[in-house]
Short mmCIF file of C-alpha atoms in Angstrom, two decimals:
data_model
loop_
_atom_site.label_atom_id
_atom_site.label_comp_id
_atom_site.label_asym_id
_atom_site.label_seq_id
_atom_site.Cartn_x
_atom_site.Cartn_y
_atom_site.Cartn_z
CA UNK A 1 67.87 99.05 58.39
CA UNK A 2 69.73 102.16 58.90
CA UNK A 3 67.70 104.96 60.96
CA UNK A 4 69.39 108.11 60.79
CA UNK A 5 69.46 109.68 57.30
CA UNK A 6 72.66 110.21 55.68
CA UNK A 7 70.98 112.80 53.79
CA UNK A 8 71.47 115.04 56.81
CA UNK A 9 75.12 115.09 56.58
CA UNK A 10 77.60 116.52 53.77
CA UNK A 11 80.46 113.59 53.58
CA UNK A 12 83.83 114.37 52.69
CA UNK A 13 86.36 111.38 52.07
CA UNK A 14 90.46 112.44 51.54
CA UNK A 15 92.81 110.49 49.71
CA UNK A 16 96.26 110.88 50.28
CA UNK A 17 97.59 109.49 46.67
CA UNK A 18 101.54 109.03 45.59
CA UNK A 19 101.67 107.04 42.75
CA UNK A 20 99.84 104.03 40.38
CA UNK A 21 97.24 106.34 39.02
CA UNK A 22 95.92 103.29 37.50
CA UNK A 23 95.26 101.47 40.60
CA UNK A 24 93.95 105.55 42.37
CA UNK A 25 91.20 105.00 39.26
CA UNK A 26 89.90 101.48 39.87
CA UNK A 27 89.25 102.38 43.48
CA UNK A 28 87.61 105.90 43.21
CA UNK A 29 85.30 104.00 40.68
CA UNK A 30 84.84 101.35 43.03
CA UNK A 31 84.26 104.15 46.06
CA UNK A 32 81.82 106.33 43.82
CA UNK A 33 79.75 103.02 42.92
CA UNK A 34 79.51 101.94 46.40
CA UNK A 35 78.54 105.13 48.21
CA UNK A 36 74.93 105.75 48.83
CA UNK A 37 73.38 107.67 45.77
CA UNK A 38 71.64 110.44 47.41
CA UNK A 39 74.60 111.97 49.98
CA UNK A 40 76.38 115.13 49.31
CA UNK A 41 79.39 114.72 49.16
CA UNK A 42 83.50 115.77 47.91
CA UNK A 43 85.96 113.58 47.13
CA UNK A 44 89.56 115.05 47.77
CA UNK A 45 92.43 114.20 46.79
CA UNK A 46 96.23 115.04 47.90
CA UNK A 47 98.67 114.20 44.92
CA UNK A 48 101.80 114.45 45.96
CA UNK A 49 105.16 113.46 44.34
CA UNK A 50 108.12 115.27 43.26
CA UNK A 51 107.87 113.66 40.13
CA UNK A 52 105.21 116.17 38.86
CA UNK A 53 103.85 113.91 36.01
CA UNK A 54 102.28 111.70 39.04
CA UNK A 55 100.40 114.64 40.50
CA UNK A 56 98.67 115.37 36.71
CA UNK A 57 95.24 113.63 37.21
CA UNK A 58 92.79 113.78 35.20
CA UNK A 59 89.40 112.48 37.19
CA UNK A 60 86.59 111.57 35.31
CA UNK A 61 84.05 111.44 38.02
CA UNK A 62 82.16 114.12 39.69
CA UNK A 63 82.39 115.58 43.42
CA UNK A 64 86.19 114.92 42.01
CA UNK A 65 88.99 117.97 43.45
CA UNK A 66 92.34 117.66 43.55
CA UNK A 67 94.96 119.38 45.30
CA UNK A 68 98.76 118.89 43.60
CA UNK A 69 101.78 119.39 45.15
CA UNK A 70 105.28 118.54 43.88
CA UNK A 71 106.79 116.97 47.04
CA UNK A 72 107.01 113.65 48.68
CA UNK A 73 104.94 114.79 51.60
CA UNK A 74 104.23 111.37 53.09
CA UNK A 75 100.91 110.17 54.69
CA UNK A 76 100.52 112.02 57.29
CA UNK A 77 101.04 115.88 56.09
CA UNK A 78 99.04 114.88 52.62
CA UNK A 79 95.92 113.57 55.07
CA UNK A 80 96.37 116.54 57.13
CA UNK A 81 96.24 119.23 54.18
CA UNK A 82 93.42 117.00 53.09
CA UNK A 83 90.87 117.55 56.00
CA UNK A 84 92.47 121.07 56.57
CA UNK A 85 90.47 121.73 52.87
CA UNK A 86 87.20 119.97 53.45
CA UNK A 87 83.81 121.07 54.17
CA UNK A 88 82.08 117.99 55.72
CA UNK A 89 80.52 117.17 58.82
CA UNK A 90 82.18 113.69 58.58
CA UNK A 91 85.22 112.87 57.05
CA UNK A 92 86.77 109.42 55.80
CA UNK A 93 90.39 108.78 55.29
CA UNK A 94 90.85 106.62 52.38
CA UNK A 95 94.22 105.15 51.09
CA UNK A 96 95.19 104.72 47.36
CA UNK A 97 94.81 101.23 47.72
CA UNK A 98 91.37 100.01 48.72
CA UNK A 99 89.09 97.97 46.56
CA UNK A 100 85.39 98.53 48.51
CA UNK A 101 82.86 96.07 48.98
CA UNK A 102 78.85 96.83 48.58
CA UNK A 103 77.29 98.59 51.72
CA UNK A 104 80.92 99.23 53.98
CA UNK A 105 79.97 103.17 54.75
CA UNK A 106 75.93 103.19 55.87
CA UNK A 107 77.14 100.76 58.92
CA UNK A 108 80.44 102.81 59.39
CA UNK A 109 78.14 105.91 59.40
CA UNK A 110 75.76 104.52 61.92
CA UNK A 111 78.18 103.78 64.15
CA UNK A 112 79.90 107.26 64.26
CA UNK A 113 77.01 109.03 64.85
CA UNK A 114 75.42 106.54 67.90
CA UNK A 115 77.29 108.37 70.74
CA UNK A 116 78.90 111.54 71.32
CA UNK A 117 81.58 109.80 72.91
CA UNK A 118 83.05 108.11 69.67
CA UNK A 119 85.68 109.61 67.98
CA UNK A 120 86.58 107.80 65.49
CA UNK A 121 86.08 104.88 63.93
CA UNK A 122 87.01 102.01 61.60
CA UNK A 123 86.34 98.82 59.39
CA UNK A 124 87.42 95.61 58.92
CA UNK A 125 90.05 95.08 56.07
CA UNK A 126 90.62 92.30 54.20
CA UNK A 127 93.31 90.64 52.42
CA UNK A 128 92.38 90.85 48.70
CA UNK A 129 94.64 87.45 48.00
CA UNK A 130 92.26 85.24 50.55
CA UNK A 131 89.95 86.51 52.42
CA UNK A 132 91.97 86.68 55.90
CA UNK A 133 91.70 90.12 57.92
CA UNK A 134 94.33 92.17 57.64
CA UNK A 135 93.50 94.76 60.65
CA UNK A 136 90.63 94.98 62.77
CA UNK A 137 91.89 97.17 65.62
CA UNK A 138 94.68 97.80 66.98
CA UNK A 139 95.72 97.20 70.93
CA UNK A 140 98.92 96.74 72.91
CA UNK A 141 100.82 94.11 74.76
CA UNK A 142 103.70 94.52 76.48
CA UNK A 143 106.23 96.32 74.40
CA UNK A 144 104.03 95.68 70.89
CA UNK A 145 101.15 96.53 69.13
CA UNK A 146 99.46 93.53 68.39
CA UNK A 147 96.12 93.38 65.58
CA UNK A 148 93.32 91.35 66.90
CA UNK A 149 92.04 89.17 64.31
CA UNK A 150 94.67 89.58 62.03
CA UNK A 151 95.27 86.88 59.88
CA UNK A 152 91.85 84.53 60.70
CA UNK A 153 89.11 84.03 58.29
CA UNK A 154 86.68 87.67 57.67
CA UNK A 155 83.66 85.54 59.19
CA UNK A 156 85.54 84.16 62.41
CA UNK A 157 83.55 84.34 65.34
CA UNK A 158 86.38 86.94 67.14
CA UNK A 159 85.80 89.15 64.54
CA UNK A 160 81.92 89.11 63.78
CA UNK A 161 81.50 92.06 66.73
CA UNK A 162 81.98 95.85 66.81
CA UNK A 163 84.97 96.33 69.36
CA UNK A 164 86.14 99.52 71.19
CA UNK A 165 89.96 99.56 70.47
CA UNK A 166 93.06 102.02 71.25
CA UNK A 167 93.91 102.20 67.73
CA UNK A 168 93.38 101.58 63.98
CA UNK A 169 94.67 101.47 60.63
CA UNK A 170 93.98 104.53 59.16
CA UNK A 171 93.40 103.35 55.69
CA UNK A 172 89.51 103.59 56.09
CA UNK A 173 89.28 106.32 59.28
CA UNK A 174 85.57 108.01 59.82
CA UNK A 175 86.04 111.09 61.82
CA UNK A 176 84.71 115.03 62.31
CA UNK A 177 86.94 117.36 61.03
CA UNK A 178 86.53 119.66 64.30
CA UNK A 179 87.52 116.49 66.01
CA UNK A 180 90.81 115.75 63.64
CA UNK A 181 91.29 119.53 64.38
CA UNK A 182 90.85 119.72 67.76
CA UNK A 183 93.95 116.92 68.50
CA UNK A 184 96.14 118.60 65.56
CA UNK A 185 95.43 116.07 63.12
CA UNK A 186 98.03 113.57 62.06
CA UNK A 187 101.75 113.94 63.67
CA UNK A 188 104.07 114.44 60.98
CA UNK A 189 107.23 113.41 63.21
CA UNK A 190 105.76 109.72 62.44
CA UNK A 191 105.71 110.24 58.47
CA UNK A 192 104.72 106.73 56.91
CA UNK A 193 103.69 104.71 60.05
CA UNK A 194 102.33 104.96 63.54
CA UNK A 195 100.61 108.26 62.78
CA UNK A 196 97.48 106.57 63.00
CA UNK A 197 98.44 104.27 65.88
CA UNK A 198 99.04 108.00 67.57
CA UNK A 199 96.09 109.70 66.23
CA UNK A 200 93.81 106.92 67.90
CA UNK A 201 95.70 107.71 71.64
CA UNK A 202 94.95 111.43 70.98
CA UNK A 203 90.89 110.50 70.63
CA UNK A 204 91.49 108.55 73.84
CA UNK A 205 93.33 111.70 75.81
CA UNK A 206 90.11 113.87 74.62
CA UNK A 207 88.02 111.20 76.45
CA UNK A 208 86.48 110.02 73.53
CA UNK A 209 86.78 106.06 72.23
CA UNK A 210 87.69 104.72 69.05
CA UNK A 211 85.79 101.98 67.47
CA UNK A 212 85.72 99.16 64.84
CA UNK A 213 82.75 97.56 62.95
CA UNK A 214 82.43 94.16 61.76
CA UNK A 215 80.00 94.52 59.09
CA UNK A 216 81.94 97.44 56.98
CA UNK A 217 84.31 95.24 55.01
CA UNK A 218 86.94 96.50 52.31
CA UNK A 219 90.13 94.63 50.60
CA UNK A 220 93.29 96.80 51.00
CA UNK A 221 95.63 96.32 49.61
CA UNK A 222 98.48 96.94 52.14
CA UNK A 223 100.89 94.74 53.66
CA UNK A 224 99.29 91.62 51.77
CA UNK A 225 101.50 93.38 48.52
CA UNK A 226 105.09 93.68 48.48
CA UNK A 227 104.70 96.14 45.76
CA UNK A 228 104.10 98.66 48.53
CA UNK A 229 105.27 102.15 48.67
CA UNK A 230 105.82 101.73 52.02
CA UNK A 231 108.45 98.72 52.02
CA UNK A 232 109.59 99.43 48.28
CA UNK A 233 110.31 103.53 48.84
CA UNK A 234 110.26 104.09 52.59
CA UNK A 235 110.92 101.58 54.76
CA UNK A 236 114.12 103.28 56.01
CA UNK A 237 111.63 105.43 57.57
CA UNK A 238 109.65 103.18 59.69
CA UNK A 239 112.24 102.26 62.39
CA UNK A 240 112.48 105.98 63.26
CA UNK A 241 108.33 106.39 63.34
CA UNK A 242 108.08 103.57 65.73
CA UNK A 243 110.73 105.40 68.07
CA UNK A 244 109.04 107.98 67.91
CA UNK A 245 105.78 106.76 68.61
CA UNK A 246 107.33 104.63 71.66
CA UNK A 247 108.87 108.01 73.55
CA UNK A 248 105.88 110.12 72.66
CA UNK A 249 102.89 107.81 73.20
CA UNK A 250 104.19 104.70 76.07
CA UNK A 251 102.93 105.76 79.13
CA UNK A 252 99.83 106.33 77.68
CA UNK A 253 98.83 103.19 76.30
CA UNK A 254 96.87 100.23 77.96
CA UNK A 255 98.29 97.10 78.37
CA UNK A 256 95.14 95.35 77.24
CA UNK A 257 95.99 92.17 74.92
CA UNK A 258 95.36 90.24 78.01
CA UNK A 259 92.03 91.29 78.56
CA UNK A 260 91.14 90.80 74.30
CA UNK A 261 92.74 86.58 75.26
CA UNK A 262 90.09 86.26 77.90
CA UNK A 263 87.49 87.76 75.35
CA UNK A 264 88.78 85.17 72.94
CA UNK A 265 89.33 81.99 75.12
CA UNK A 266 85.39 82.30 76.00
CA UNK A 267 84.65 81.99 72.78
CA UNK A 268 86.65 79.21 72.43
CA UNK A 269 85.56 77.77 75.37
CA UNK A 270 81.86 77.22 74.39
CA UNK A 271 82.60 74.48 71.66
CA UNK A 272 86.19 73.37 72.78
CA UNK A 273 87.67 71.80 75.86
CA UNK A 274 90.51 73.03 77.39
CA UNK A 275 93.12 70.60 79.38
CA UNK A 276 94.77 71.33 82.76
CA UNK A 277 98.30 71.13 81.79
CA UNK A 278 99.92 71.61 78.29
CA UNK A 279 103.30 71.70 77.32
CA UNK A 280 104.41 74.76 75.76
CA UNK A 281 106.32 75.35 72.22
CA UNK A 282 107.44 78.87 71.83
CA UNK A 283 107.55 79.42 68.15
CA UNK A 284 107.50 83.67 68.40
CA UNK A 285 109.99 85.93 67.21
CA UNK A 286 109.16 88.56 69.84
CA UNK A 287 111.20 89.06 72.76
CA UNK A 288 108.62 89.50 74.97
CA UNK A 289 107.69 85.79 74.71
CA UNK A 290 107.87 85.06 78.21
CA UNK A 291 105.30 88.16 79.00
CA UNK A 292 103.19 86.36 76.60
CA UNK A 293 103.55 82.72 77.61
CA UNK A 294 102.84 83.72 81.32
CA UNK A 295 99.55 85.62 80.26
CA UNK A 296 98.21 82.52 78.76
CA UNK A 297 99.15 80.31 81.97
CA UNK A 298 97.19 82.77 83.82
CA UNK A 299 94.05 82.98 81.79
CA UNK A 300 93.76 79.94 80.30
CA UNK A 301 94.50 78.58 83.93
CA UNK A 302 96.86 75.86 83.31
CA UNK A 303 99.87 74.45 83.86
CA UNK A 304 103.15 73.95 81.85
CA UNK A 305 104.59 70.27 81.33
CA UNK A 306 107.35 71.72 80.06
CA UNK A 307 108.43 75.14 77.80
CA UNK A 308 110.58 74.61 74.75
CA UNK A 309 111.58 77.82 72.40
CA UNK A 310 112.17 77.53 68.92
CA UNK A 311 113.43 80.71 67.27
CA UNK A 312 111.62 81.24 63.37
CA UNK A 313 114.30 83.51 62.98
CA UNK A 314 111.18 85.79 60.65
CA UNK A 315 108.74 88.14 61.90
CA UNK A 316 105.73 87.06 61.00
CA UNK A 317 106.51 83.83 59.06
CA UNK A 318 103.71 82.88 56.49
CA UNK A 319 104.04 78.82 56.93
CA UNK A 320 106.16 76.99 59.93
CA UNK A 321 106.83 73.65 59.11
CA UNK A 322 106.96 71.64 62.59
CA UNK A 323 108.50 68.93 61.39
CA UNK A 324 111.57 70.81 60.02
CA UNK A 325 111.57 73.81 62.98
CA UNK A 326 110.87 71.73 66.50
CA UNK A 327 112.36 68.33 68.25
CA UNK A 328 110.67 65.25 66.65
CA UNK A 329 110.97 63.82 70.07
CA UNK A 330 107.29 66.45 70.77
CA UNK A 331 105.68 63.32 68.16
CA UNK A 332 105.32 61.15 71.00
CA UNK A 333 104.81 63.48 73.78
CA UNK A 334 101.61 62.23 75.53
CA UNK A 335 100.35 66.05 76.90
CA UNK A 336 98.75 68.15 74.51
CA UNK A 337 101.03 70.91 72.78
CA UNK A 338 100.02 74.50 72.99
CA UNK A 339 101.65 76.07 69.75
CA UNK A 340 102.88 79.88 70.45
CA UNK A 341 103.31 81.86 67.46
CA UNK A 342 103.19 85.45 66.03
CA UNK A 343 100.22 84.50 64.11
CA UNK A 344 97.99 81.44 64.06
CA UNK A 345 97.32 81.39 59.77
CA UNK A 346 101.14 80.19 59.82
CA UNK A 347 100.06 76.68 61.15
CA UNK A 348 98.21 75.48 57.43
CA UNK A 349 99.96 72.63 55.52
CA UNK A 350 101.31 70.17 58.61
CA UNK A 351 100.17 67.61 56.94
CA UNK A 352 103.13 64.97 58.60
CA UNK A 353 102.71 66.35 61.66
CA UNK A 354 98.99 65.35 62.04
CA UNK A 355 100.17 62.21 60.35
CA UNK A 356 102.71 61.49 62.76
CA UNK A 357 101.14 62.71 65.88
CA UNK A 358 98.22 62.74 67.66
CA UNK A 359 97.55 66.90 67.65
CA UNK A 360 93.25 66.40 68.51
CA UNK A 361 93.80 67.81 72.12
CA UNK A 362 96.57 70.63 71.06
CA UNK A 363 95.94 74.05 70.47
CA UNK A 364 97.80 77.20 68.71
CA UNK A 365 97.55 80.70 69.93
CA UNK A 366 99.12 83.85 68.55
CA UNK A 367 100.53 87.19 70.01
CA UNK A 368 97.24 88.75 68.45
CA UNK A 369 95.02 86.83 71.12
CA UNK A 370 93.07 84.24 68.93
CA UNK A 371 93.13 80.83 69.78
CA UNK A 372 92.51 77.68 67.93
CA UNK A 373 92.29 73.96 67.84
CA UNK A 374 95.10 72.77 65.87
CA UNK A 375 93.11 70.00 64.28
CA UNK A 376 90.52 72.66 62.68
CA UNK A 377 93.09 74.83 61.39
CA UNK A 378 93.38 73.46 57.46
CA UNK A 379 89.63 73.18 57.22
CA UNK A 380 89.16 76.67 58.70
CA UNK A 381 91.17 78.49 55.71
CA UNK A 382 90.53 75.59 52.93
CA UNK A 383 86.53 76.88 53.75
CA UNK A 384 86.49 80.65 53.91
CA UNK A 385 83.42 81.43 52.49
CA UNK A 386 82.47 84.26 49.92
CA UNK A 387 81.80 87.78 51.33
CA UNK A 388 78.29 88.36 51.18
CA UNK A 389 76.65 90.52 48.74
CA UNK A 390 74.58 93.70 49.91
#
């Protein structure tokens, strides 16, 4: 399948590790064991942590160094002393926290090496709890990023593609090391977060692209866990990364989340019809609703009936009930109901609503692009199917 031999290359992966040296064993295991067989390769990884019995690890596995150092450097100065100590020709980022699925590198490899022009690239990653993606790229609306993908089924036609993106989540990031080099690596200024989102603009400035490929597939761990270092330890810090990522990086990013909705709505378009007016219900916590909810008039070509605004007072809220959040005067509205929310998973479980109303012509859409009928969206998650086995 794959044409170019990996045995041409020596591979380095870096792991920036913290803490849980249980869960830092599962996944080497589970990276050794799924890593071609005949590559040369090192595995290192940055243990850092003032508390110096977390930086004592003792690796059974070969192609095994580690480099301790009793301080809380963060992510992006432990990834950056990382690469700064490798002797590849490619090197993969890899957090603590990824359990990795059979065949996720050869395709990740492939497409690397298929133009000069890519700089980077990454995979699709999975929420271990359900199969849903967790990132697949990373692009910008108005004053956001926004994940395409995020939160739909691993096998959803949006996401069965490779797409060139501004940005990624670095928790699976192939790159050269001149290349990391070359832009100066990971910005420290954006500790915990955003570094990545930042690192991804710097492969754009050199004129290179960033990509993502559908069929290298991983569970991470990540935000699906709220036993994260992240939001247990250092969230304080987050808040100041995005600021700092805003005044560094804004006038350099592309506006572009309108251009992923039109990708999306033909999609959509080849087994669903759309209607020529709608009425709107604004169910977003982002203030740049409006932005949104004009971008979808535009593409989608419609009309509004009518625009009603319902704060979820959450980012990112896992279920919204309709019947307890909107007007029960929408039951009987005749139009058909486009449902705007930050993501479209949060839909599941309206049972009365369907009951009560006639929802077959309404749709949902999300600030992440994808679009669905409202009807399918039960059967959609109640029918995620296995991840294949390589």
């Amino acid at each position: 399948m794959y044409t170019t031999k990996l045995t041409n290359y020596f591979h380095s992966f870096v792991i920036p590790y913290h803490s849980n040296k249980e869960l830092l064993l599962r996944s080497l295991r589970m990276l050794i064991d799924t890593l071609p067989s005949n590559i040369s390769k090192e595995i290192i990884i940055v243990a850092n942590n003032r508390d110096k019995s977390e930086t004592m690890l003792d690796i059974p596995f070969q192609d095994c160094r580690v480099i301790s150092v009793e301080q809380d450097l963060l992510y992006a100065r432990a990834v950056n002393i990382g690469v700064n100590s490798c002797n590849g020709d490619i090197v993969t980022l890899c957090d603590e926290d990824i359990f990795y699925l059979p065949g996720w590198y050869e395709p990740l490899f492939e497409k690397f090496i298929s133009s000069d022009k890519i700089g980077s690239v990454s995979c699709k990653m999975l929420n271990p709890c359900d199969n849903t993606i967790l990132d697949f790229g990373i692009d910008f609306a108005l004053y956001n990023n926004v994940h395409p993908t995020r939160g739909l089924p691993w096998n959803h036609p949006y996401a069965m593609f490779d797409r060139e993106v501004q940005a990624f989540c670095s928790a699976i990031l192939m790159t050269a090391p001149n290349i990391f080099k070359k832009i100066n690596g990971m910005d420290p200024c954006m500790a915990y977060v955003c570094c990545d989102t930042d690192f991804g603009i710097k492969i754009n400035q050199q004129g290179m692209e960033n990509w993502v490929v559908y069929s290298s597939m991983i569970y991470h761990k990540g935000i699906s866990s709220i036993n994260n270092i992240k939001s247990t330890r250092y969230s304080y810090l987050a808040s100041d990364a995005r600021a700092m990522f805003y005044a560094k990086d804004y006038s350099l990013l592309k506006i572009n989340l309108p251009e992923w909705l039109k990708t999306t709505v033909q999609i959509f378009c080849k087994t669903h019809k759309l209607f020529q007016r709608y009425i709107l219900v604004n169910l977003s916590s982002y203030t740049s609703a409006e932005w949104f909810i004009d971008n979808i008039k535009e593409i989608l070509s419609i009309e509004y009936l009518s625009v009603y605004t319902y704060n979820p007072y959450e980012r990112q809220s896992a279920f919204i009930e309709l019947y307890d959040r909107i007007s029960l005067n929408l039951i009987d509205s005749i139009g058909p109901i486009i449902y705007f929310v930050d993501e479209v998973k949060c839909l599941r479980q309206n049972a009365i609503w369907k009951c009560l109303r006639d929802t077959g012509n309404d749709i949902a859409i999300d600030i992440n692009g994808s679009i669905l009928s409202f009807n399918e969206i039960d059967s959609l998650y109640a029918n995620i199917p296995p991840l294949p086995v390589r």
